[in-house]
mmCIF file of N, CA and C in Angstrom:
data_model
loop_
_atom_site.group_PDB
_atom_site.id
_atom_site.type_symbol
_atom_site.label_atom_id
_atom_site.label_comp_id
_atom_site.label_asym_id
_atom_site.label_seq_id
_atom_site.Cartn_x
_atom_site.Cartn_y
_atom_site.Cartn_z
ATOM 1 N N LYS F 1027 0.708 -1.152 -0.017
ATOM 2 C CA LYS F 1027 -0.112 -0.127 -0.096
ATOM 3 C C LYS F 1027 0.897 1.413 0.008
ATOM 4 N N GLU F 1028 0.456 2.142 -0.837
ATOM 5 C CA GLU F 1028 1.386 3.219 -1.231
ATOM 6 C C GLU F 1028 0.338 4.613 -0.580
ATOM 7 N N PHE F 1029 0.996 5.552 0.109
ATOM 8 C CA PHE F 1029 0.275 6.785 0.473
ATOM 9 C C PHE F 1029 1.212 7.783 0.203
ATOM 10 N N VAL F 1030 0.681 9.164 0.066
ATOM 11 C CA VAL F 1030 1.039 10.367 0.039
ATOM 12 C C VAL F 1030 1.296 11.176 1.387
ATOM 13 N N VAL F 1031 2.278 11.835 2.008
ATOM 14 C CA VAL F 1031 1.906 12.839 3.398
ATOM 15 C C VAL F 1031 2.934 13.863 2.571
ATOM 16 N N CYS F 1032 1.989 15.239 2.996
ATOM 17 C CA CYS F 1032 2.246 16.288 2.502
ATOM 18 C C CYS F 1032 2.799 16.985 3.980
ATOM 19 N N PHE F 1033 3.979 17.514 3.662
ATOM 20 C CA PHE F 1033 4.504 18.182 4.713
ATOM 21 C C PHE F 1033 4.607 19.980 4.586
ATOM 22 N N ASP F 1034 3.613 20.269 3.929
ATOM 23 C CA ASP F 1034 3.729 21.824 3.532
ATOM 24 C C ASP F 1034 3.194 22.556 4.999
ATOM 25 N N ASP F 1035 2.572 22.134 5.630
ATOM 26 C CA ASP F 1035 2.195 23.027 6.890
ATOM 27 C C ASP F 1035 2.950 22.993 8.132
ATOM 28 N N THR F 1036 4.072 22.344 7.912
ATOM 29 C CA THR F 1036 4.693 22.232 8.598
ATOM 30 C C THR F 1036 6.207 22.834 8.812
ATOM 31 N N GLY F 1037 6.258 23.610 7.837
ATOM 32 C CA GLY F 1037 7.707 24.289 7.123
ATOM 33 C C GLY F 1037 8.981 23.562 7.350
ATOM 34 N N LYS F 1038 8.921 22.383 7.074
ATOM 35 C CA LYS F 1038 9.706 21.617 6.610
ATOM 36 C C LYS F 1038 9.548 20.991 5.454
ATOM 37 N N THR F 1039 10.903 20.763 4.610
ATOM 38 C CA THR F 1039 10.909 20.319 3.661
ATOM 39 C C THR F 1039 10.853 18.483 3.901
ATOM 40 N N VAL F 1040 10.634 17.832 2.540
ATOM 41 C CA VAL F 1040 10.780 16.460 2.577
ATOM 42 C C VAL F 1040 12.312 16.181 3.084
ATOM 43 N N ALA F 1041 12.892 16.802 2.465
ATOM 44 C CA ALA F 1041 14.625 16.339 2.842
ATOM 45 C C ALA F 1041 14.735 16.728 4.146
ATOM 46 N N ASP F 1042 14.547 17.747 4.475
ATOM 47 C CA ASP F 1042 14.639 17.801 6.169
ATOM 48 C C ASP F 1042 14.049 16.582 7.033
ATOM 49 N N VAL F 1043 12.907 16.334 6.586
ATOM 50 C CA VAL F 1043 12.033 15.146 7.068
ATOM 51 C C VAL F 1043 12.674 13.676 7.288
ATOM 52 N N ASN F 1044 13.002 13.611 5.993
ATOM 53 C CA ASN F 1044 13.853 12.216 5.720
ATOM 54 C C ASN F 1044 15.220 12.294 6.484
ATOM 55 N N HIS F 1045 16.137 13.149 6.666
ATOM 56 C CA HIS F 1045 16.994 13.427 7.317
ATOM 57 C C HIS F 1045 16.984 13.007 8.795
ATOM 58 N N ALA F 1046 15.671 14.009 9.185
ATOM 59 C CA ALA F 1046 15.518 13.633 11.046
ATOM 60 C C ALA F 1046 15.523 12.168 11.138
ATOM 61 N N LEU F 1047 14.628 11.568 10.117
ATOM 62 C CA LEU F 1047 14.236 10.397 10.449
ATOM 63 C C LEU F 1047 15.183 9.021 10.161
ATOM 64 N N ARG F 1048 16.187 9.623 9.607
ATOM 65 C CA ARG F 1048 17.277 8.827 9.584
ATOM 66 C C ARG F 1048 18.390 8.585 10.790
ATOM 67 N N THR F 1049 17.850 9.943 12.049
ATOM 68 C CA THR F 1049 18.618 9.940 12.983
ATOM 69 C C THR F 1049 18.017 8.674 14.038
ATOM 70 N N HIS F 1050 16.643 8.548 13.514
ATOM 71 C CA HIS F 1050 15.468 7.485 14.357
ATOM 72 C C HIS F 1050 15.763 6.176 13.410
ATOM 73 N N GLY F 1051 16.584 6.237 12.832
ATOM 74 C CA GLY F 1051 16.985 4.517 12.062
ATOM 75 C C GLY F 1051 15.824 4.286 11.226
ATOM 76 N N VAL F 1052 14.827 5.096 10.885
ATOM 77 C CA VAL F 1052 13.720 5.220 9.619
ATOM 78 C C VAL F 1052 14.305 5.556 8.411
ATOM 79 N N PHE F 1053 14.062 4.624 7.125
ATOM 80 C CA PHE F 1053 14.310 5.478 5.986
ATOM 81 C C PHE F 1053 12.715 6.246 5.856
ATOM 82 N N GLY F 1054 13.028 7.719 5.307
ATOM 83 C CA GLY F 1054 11.728 8.314 4.830
ATOM 84 C C GLY F 1054 11.173 7.822 3.505
ATOM 85 N N GLY F 1055 10.274 8.686 3.251
ATOM 86 C CA GLY F 1055 9.716 8.477 2.022
ATOM 87 C C GLY F 1055 10.030 9.159 0.854
ATOM 88 N N LYS F 1056 9.630 8.490 -0.337
ATOM 89 C CA LYS F 1056 10.579 9.172 -1.712
ATOM 90 C C LYS F 1056 9.979 10.955 -1.969
ATOM 91 N N ASP F 1057 10.879 11.802 -2.170
ATOM 92 C CA ASP F 1057 10.680 13.067 -1.948
ATOM 93 C C ASP F 1057 9.830 13.015 -3.509
ATOM 94 N N LEU F 1058 8.964 14.004 -3.246
ATOM 95 C CA LEU F 1058 8.185 13.817 -4.717
ATOM 96 C C LEU F 1058 7.945 15.522 -5.292
ATOM 97 N N SER F 1059 8.584 15.891 -4.441
ATOM 98 C CA SER F 1059 8.948 17.374 -4.352
ATOM 99 C C SER F 1059 9.586 17.818 -5.802
ATOM 100 N N ARG F 1060 10.196 17.134 -6.648
ATOM 101 C CA ARG F 1060 11.037 17.604 -7.734
ATOM 102 C C ARG F 1060 10.348 17.056 -8.772
ATOM 103 N N ASP F 1061 9.621 15.686 -8.713
ATOM 104 C CA ASP F 1061 8.924 15.124 -10.008
ATOM 105 C C ASP F 1061 7.453 15.682 -10.118
ATOM 106 N N LEU F 1062 6.795 15.853 -9.015
ATOM 107 C CA LEU F 1062 5.531 16.560 -8.970
ATOM 108 C C LEU F 1062 5.310 17.723 -8.014
ATOM 109 N N PRO F 1063 5.922 18.781 -8.430
ATOM 110 C CA PRO F 1063 5.818 19.783 -7.974
ATOM 111 C C PRO F 1063 4.320 20.540 -7.208
ATOM 112 N N GLU F 1064 3.826 19.958 -8.170
ATOM 113 C CA GLU F 1064 2.496 20.646 -7.744
ATOM 114 C C GLU F 1064 1.891 19.847 -6.369
ATOM 115 N N LEU F 1065 2.500 19.024 -5.861
ATOM 116 C CA LEU F 1065 2.172 18.022 -4.606
ATOM 117 C C LEU F 1065 2.985 18.813 -3.444
ATOM 118 N N GLY F 1066 3.542 20.080 -3.739
ATOM 119 C CA GLY F 1066 4.362 20.720 -2.665
ATOM 120 C C GLY F 1066 5.285 19.723 -2.077
ATOM 121 N N GLN F 1067 5.515 19.752 -0.751
ATOM 122 C CA GLN F 1067 6.609 18.934 0.176
ATOM 123 C C GLN F 1067 6.013 17.847 0.551
ATOM 124 N N SER F 1068 5.947 16.812 -0.521
ATOM 125 C CA SER F 1068 5.308 15.697 -0.398
ATOM 126 C C SER F 1068 6.062 14.112 -0.320
ATOM 127 N N ALA F 1069 5.689 13.354 0.146
ATOM 128 C CA ALA F 1069 6.855 12.158 0.252
ATOM 129 C C ALA F 1069 5.840 11.024 -0.347
ATOM 130 N N LEU F 1070 6.104 10.100 -0.848
ATOM 131 C CA LEU F 1070 5.247 8.713 -1.195
ATOM 132 C C LEU F 1070 6.202 8.008 -0.205
ATOM 133 N N TYR F 1071 5.250 7.246 0.783
ATOM 134 C CA TYR F 1071 5.651 6.197 1.651
ATOM 135 C C TYR F 1071 4.902 4.791 1.410
ATOM 136 N N CYS F 1072 5.751 3.598 1.341
ATOM 137 C CA CYS F 1072 4.953 2.154 0.879
ATOM 138 C C CYS F 1072 5.039 1.308 1.946
ATOM 139 N N VAL F 1073 4.244 0.372 2.457
ATOM 140 C CA VAL F 1073 4.281 -0.392 3.556
ATOM 141 C C VAL F 1073 3.385 -1.560 3.002
ATOM 142 N N THR F 1074 4.361 -3.095 3.085
ATOM 143 C CA THR F 1074 3.896 -4.165 2.231
ATOM 144 C C THR F 1074 3.491 -5.121 3.519
ATOM 145 N N GLU F 1075 3.710 -6.426 2.966
ATOM 146 C CA GLU F 1075 3.371 -7.450 4.069
ATOM 147 C C GLU F 1075 4.483 -7.868 4.889
ATOM 148 N N VAL F 1076 5.814 -7.066 4.431
ATOM 149 C CA VAL F 1076 7.301 -7.518 5.309
ATOM 150 C C VAL F 1076 7.127 -6.735 5.867
ATOM 151 N N HIS F 1077 6.430 -5.592 6.264
ATOM 152 C CA HIS F 1077 6.475 -4.676 7.373
ATOM 153 C C HIS F 1077 4.995 -5.164 8.540
ATOM 154 N N ALA F 1078 5.835 -5.152 9.831
ATOM 155 C CA ALA F 1078 4.917 -5.696 10.855
ATOM 156 C C ALA F 1078 4.337 -4.134 11.197
ATOM 157 N N ARG F 1079 3.316 -4.477 12.252
ATOM 158 C CA ARG F 1079 1.992 -3.668 12.811
ATOM 159 C C ARG F 1079 3.492 -2.637 13.354
ATOM 160 N N GLU F 1080 4.111 -3.263 14.360
ATOM 161 C CA GLU F 1080 5.248 -2.459 14.978
ATOM 162 C C GLU F 1080 6.250 -1.545 14.035
ATOM 163 N N ASP F 1081 6.531 -2.124 12.964
ATOM 164 C CA ASP F 1081 7.368 -0.910 11.856
ATOM 165 C C ASP F 1081 6.514 0.155 11.441
ATOM 166 N N VAL F 1082 5.106 0.056 11.328
ATOM 167 C CA VAL F 1082 4.345 1.305 11.109
ATOM 168 C C VAL F 1082 4.463 2.091 11.986
ATOM 169 N N ASP F 1083 3.858 1.658 13.465
ATOM 170 C CA ASP F 1083 3.787 2.465 14.473
ATOM 171 C C ASP F 1083 5.057 3.219 14.862
ATOM 172 N N ARG F 1084 6.087 2.382 14.459
ATOM 173 C CA ARG F 1084 7.603 3.232 14.678
ATOM 174 C C ARG F 1084 7.903 4.335 13.925
ATOM 175 N N LEU F 1085 7.462 4.182 12.820
ATOM 176 C CA LEU F 1085 7.311 5.185 11.315
ATOM 177 C C LEU F 1085 6.490 6.538 12.178
ATOM 178 N N VAL F 1086 5.477 5.952 12.316
ATOM 179 C CA VAL F 1086 4.608 7.098 12.850
ATOM 180 C C VAL F 1086 4.806 7.930 14.231
ATOM 181 N N GLU F 1087 5.210 6.984 14.754
ATOM 182 C CA GLU F 1087 6.048 7.678 16.319
ATOM 183 C C GLU F 1087 7.212 8.904 15.771
ATOM 184 N N ALA F 1088 8.524 8.078 15.044
ATOM 185 C CA ALA F 1088 9.191 8.673 14.528
ATOM 186 C C ALA F 1088 8.991 10.484 13.881
ATOM 187 N N VAL F 1089 7.961 10.154 12.866
ATOM 188 C CA VAL F 1089 7.434 11.539 12.007
ATOM 189 C C VAL F 1089 6.894 12.221 13.166
ATOM 190 N N LYS F 1090 6.045 11.949 14.106
ATOM 191 C CA LYS F 1090 5.745 12.519 15.250
ATOM 192 C C LYS F 1090 7.240 13.676 16.198
ATOM 193 N N GLU F 1091 7.979 12.786 16.128
ATOM 194 C CA GLU F 1091 9.041 13.497 16.846
ATOM 195 C C GLU F 1091 9.424 14.660 16.113
ATOM 196 N N VAL F 1092 10.168 14.175 15.163
ATOM 197 C CA VAL F 1092 10.663 14.865 13.748
ATOM 198 C C VAL F 1092 9.419 16.192 13.684
ATOM 199 N N LEU F 1093 8.355 16.229 13.578
ATOM 200 C CA LEU F 1093 7.590 16.996 13.455
ATOM 201 C C LEU F 1093 7.160 17.954 14.458
ATOM 202 N N ALA F 1094 7.528 17.854 15.845
ATOM 203 C CA ALA F 1094 7.086 18.457 17.126
ATOM 204 C C ALA F 1094 8.090 19.662 17.025
#
């Protein structure tokens, strides 16, 4: 399952978010801002059957911390 997250209202770029996520040991989403500028500062994330619920929860918590 793929989904897009827009960071426009955070004041951070996707590059900023992805860099900060790496400090949490999490790989961020694919930066769409160059290929699809109409989406603003958006990232594409993908979750598959190899990801456990705990992996998704870890991503959510890391994003919350990065944006706090």
